[in-house]
mmCIF file with all atom_site columns, C-alpha atoms in Angstrom:
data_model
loop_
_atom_site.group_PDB
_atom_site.id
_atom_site.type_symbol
_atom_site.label_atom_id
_atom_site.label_alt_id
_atom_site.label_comp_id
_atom_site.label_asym_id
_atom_site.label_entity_id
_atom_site.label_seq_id
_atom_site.pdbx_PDB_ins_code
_atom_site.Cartn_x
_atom_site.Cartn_y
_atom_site.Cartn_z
_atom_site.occupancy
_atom_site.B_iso_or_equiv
_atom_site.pdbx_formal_charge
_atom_site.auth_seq_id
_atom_site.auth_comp_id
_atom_site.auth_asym_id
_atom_site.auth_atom_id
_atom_site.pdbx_PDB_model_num
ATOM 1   C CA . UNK A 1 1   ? 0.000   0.000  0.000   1.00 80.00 ? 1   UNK A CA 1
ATOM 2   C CA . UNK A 1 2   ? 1.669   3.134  -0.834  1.00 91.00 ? 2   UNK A CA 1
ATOM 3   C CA . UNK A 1 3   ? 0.358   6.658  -1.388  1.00 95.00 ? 3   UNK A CA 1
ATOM 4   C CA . UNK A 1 4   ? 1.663   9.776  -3.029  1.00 95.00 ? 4   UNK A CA 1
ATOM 5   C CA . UNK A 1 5   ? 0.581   13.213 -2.703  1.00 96.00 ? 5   UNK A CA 1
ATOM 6   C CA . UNK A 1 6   ? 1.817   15.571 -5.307  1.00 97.00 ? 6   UNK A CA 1
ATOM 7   C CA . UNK A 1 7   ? 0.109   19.531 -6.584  1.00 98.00 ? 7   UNK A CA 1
ATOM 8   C CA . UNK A 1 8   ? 2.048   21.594 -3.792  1.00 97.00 ? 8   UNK A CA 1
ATOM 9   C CA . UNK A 1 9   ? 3.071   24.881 -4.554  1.00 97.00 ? 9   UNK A CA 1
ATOM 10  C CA . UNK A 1 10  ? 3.436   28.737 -4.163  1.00 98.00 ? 10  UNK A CA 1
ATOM 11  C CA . UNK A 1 11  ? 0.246   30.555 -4.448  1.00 98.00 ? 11  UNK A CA 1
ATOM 12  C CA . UNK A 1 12  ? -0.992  34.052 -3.532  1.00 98.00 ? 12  UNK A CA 1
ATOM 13  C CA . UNK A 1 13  ? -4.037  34.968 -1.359  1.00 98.00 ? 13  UNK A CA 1
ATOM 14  C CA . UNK A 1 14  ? -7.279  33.908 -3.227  1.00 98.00 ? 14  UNK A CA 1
ATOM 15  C CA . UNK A 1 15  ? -5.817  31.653 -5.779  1.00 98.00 ? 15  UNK A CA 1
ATOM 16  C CA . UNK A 1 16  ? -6.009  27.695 -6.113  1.00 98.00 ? 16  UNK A CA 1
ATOM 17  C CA . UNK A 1 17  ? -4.000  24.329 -6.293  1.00 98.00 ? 17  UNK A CA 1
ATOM 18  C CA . UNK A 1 18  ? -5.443  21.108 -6.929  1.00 98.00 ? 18  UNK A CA 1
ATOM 19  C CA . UNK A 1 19  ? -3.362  18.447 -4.995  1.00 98.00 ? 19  UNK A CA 1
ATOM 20  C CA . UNK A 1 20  ? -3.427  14.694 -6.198  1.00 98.00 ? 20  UNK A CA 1
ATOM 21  C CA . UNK A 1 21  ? -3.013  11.831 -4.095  1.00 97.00 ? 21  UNK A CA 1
ATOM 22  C CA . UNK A 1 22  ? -2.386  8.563  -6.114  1.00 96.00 ? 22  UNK A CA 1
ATOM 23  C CA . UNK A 1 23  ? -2.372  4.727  -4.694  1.00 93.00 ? 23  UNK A CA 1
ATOM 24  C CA . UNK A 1 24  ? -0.409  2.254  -5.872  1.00 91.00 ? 24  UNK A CA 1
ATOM 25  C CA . UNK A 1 25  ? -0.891  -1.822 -4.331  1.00 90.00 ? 25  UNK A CA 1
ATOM 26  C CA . UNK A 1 26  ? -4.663  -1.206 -3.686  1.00 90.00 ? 26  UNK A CA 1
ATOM 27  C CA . UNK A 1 27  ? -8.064  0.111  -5.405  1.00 92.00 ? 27  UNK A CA 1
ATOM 28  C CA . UNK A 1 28  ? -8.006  3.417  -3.783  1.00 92.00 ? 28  UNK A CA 1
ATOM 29  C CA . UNK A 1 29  ? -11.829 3.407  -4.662  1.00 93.00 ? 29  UNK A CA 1
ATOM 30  C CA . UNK A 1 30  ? -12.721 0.798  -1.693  1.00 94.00 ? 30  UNK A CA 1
ATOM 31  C CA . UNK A 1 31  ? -11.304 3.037  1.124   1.00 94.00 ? 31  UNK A CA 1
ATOM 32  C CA . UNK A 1 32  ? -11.396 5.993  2.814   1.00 95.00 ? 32  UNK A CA 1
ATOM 33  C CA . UNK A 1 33  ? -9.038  8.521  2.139   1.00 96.00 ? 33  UNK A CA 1
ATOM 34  C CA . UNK A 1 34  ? -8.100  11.604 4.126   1.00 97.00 ? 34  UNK A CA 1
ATOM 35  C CA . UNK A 1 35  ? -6.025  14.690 4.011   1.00 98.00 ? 35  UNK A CA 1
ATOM 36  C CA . UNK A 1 36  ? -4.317  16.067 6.795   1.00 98.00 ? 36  UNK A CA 1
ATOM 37  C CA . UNK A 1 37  ? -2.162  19.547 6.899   1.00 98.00 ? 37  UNK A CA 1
ATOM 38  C CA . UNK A 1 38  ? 0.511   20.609 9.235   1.00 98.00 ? 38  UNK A CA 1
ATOM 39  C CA . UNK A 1 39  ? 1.596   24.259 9.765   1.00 96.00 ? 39  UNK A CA 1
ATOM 40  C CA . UNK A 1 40  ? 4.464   25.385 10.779  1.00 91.00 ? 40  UNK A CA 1
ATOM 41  C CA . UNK A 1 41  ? 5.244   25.270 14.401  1.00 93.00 ? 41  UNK A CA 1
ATOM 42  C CA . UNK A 1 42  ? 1.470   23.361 14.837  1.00 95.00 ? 42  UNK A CA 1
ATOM 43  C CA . UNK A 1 43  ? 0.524   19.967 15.016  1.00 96.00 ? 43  UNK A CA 1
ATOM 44  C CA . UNK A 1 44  ? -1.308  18.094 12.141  1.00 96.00 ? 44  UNK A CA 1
ATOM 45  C CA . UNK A 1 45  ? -4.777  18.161 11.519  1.00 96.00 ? 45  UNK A CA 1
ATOM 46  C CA . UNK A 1 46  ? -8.051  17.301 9.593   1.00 96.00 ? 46  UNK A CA 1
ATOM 47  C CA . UNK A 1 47  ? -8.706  18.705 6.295   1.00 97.00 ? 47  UNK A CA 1
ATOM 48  C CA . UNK A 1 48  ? -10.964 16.276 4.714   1.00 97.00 ? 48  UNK A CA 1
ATOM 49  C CA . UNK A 1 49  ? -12.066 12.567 4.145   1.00 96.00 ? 49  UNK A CA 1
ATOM 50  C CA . UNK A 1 50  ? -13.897 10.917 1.204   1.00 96.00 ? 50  UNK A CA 1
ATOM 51  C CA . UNK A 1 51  ? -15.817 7.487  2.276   1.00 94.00 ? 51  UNK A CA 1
ATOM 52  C CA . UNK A 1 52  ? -15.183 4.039  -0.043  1.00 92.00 ? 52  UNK A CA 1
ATOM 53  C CA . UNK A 1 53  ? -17.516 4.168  -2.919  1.00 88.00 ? 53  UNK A CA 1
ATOM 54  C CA . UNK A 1 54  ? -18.805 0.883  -1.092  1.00 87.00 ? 54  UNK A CA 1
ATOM 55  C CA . UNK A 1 55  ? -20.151 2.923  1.636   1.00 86.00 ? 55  UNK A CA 1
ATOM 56  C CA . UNK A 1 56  ? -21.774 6.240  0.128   1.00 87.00 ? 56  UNK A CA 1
ATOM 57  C CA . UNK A 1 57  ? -18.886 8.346  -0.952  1.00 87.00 ? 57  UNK A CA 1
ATOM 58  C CA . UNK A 1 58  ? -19.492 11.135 1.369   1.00 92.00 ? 58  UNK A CA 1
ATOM 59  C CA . UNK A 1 59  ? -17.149 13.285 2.005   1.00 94.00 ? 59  UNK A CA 1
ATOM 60  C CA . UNK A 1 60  ? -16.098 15.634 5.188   1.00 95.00 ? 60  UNK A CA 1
ATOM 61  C CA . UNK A 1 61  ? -14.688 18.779 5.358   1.00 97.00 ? 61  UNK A CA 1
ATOM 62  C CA . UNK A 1 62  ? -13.551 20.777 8.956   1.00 97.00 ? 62  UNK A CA 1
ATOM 63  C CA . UNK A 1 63  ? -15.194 24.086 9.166   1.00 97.00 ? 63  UNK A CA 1
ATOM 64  C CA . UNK A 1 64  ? -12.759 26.028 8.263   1.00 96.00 ? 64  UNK A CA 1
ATOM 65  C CA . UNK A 1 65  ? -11.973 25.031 4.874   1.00 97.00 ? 65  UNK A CA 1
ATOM 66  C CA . UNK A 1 66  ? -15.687 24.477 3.982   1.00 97.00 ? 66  UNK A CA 1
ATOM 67  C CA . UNK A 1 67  ? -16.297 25.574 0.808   1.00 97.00 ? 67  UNK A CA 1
ATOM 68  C CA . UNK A 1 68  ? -13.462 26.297 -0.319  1.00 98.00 ? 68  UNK A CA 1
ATOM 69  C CA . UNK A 1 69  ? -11.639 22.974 -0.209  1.00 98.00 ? 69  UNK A CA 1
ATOM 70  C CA . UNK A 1 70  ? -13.511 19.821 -2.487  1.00 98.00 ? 70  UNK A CA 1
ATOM 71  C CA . UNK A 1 71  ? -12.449 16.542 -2.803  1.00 97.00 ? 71  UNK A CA 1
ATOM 72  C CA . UNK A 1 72  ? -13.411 13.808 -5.847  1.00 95.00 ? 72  UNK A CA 1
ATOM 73  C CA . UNK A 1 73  ? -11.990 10.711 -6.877  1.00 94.00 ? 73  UNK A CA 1
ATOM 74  C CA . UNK A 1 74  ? -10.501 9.908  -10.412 1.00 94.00 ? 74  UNK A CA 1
ATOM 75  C CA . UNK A 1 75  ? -11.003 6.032  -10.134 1.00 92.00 ? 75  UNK A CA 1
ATOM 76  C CA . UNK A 1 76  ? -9.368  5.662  -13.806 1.00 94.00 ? 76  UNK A CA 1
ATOM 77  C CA . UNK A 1 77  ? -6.324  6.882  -12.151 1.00 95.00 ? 77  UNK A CA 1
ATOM 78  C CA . UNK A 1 78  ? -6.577  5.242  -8.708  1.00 96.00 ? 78  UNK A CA 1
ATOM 79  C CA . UNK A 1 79  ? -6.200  9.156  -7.099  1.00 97.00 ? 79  UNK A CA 1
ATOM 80  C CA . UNK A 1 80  ? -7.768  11.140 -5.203  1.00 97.00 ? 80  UNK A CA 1
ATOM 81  C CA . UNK A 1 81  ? -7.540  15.042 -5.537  1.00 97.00 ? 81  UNK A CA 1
ATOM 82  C CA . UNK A 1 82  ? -8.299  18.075 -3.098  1.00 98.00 ? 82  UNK A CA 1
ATOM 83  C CA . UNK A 1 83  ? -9.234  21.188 -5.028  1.00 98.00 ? 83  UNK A CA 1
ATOM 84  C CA . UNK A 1 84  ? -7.645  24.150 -2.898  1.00 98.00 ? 84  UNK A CA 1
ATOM 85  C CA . UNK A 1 85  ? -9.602  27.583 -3.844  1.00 98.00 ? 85  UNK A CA 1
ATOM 86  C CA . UNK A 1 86  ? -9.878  30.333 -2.389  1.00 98.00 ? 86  UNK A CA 1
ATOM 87  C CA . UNK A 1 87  ? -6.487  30.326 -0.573  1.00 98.00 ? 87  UNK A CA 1
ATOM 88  C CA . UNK A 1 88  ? -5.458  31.892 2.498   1.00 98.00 ? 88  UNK A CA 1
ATOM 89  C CA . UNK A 1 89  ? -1.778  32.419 4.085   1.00 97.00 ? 89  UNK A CA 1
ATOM 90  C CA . UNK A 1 90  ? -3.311  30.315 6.948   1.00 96.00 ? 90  UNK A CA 1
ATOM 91  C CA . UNK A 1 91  ? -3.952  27.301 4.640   1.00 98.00 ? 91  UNK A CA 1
ATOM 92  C CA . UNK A 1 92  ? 0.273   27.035 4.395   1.00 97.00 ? 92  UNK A CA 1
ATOM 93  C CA . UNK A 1 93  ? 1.578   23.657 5.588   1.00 98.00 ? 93  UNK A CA 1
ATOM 94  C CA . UNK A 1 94  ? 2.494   20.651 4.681   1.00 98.00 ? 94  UNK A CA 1
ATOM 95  C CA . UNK A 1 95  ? -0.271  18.441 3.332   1.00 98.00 ? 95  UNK A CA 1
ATOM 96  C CA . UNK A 1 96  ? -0.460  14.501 3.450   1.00 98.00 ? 96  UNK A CA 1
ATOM 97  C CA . UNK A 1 97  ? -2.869  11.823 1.827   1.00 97.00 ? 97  UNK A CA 1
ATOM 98  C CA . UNK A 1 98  ? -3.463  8.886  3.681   1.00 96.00 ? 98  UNK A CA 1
ATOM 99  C CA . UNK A 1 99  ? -5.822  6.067  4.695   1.00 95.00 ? 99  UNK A CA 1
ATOM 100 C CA . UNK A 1 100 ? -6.842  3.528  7.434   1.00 90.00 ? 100 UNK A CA 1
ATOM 101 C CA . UNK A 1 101 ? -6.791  0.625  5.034   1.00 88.00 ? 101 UNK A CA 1
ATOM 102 C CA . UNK A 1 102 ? -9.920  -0.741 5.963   1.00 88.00 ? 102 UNK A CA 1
ATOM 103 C CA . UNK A 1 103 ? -12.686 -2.249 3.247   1.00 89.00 ? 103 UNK A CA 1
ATOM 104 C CA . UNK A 1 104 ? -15.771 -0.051 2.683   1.00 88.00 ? 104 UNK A CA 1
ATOM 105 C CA . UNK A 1 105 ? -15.251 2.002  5.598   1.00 89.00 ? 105 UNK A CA 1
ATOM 106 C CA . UNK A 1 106 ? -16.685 5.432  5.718   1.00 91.00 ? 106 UNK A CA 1
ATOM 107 C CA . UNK A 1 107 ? -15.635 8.994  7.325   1.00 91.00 ? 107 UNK A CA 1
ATOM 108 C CA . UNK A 1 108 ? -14.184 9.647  9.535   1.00 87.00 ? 108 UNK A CA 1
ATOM 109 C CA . UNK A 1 109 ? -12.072 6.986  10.255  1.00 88.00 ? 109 UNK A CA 1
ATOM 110 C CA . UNK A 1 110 ? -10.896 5.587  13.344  1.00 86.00 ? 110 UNK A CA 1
ATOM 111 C CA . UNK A 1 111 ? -7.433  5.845  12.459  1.00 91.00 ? 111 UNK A CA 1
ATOM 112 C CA . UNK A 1 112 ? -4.820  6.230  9.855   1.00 93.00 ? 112 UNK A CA 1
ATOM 113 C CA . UNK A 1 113 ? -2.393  3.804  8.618   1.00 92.00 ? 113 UNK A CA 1
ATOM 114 C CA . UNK A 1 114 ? -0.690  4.675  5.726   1.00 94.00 ? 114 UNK A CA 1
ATOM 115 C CA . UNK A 1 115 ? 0.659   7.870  4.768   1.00 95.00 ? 115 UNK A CA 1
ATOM 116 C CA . UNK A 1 116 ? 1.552   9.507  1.872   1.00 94.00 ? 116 UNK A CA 1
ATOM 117 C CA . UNK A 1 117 ? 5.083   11.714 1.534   1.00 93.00 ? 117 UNK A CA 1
ATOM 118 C CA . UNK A 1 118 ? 3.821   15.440 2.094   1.00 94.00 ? 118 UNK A CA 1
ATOM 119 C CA . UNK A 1 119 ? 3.490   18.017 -0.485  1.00 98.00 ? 119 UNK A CA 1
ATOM 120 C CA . UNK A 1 120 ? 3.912   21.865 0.741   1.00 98.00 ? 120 UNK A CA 1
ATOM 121 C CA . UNK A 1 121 ? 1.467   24.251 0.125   1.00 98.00 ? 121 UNK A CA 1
ATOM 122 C CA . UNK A 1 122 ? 2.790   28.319 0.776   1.00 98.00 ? 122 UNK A CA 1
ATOM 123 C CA . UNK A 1 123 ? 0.266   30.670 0.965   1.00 98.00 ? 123 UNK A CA 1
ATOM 124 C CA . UNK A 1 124 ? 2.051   33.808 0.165   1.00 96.00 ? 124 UNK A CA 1
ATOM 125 C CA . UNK A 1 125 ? 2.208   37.371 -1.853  1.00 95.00 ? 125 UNK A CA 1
#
């Protein structure tokens, strides 16, 4: 099982990324995937899960980056992406793709097993 999150970059105020997480070793469609940021000097959190198409495919979002942030699965491509609009300098961190590995679940998940490599996102002009 192996994950990679790729799309980071520099951005100013306002503008967008679209960050891709792609699965090798499993059907990334059958699980629940979840991105999680980490700012400097803070510790990691919750951005947003999607639930196993087995389950309903909802998806979660915390408050903060509600409608702004949208996640959707490309099951041709075994990824998962996480539109970014709407940035804000507080949205800068590190972001990781990862998931708890278990069948059909749904969000949120108990836990998180396997993590993807980061990819930074700076929020800056």
């Amino acid at each position: 099982v192996q994950l990679q999150a790729s799309g980071g970059g520099l951005v100013q105020p306002g503008g967008s990324l679209r960050l891709s997480c792609a699965a090798s070793g499993f059907t990334l469609d059958y699980f629940v995937i979840g991105w999680f940021r980490q700012a400097p000097g803070k510790e990691r959190e919750g951005v947003s899960c999607i639930s196993s198409s087995d389950s309903d495919g909802s998806t979660y979002y915390v408050d903060s980056v509600k409608g702004r942030f949208t996640m959707a699965r490309d099951n041709a491509k075994n990824t998962v992406y996480l539109q970014l609009n709407s940035l804000k300098p507080e949205d800068t961190g590190v972001y990781y793709c990862a998931t708890d590995g278990v069948y059909g679940g749904s969000c949120p998940a108990l836990r998180y097993d396997y993590w993807g490599q980061g990819t930074l996102v700076t929020v800056s002009s």
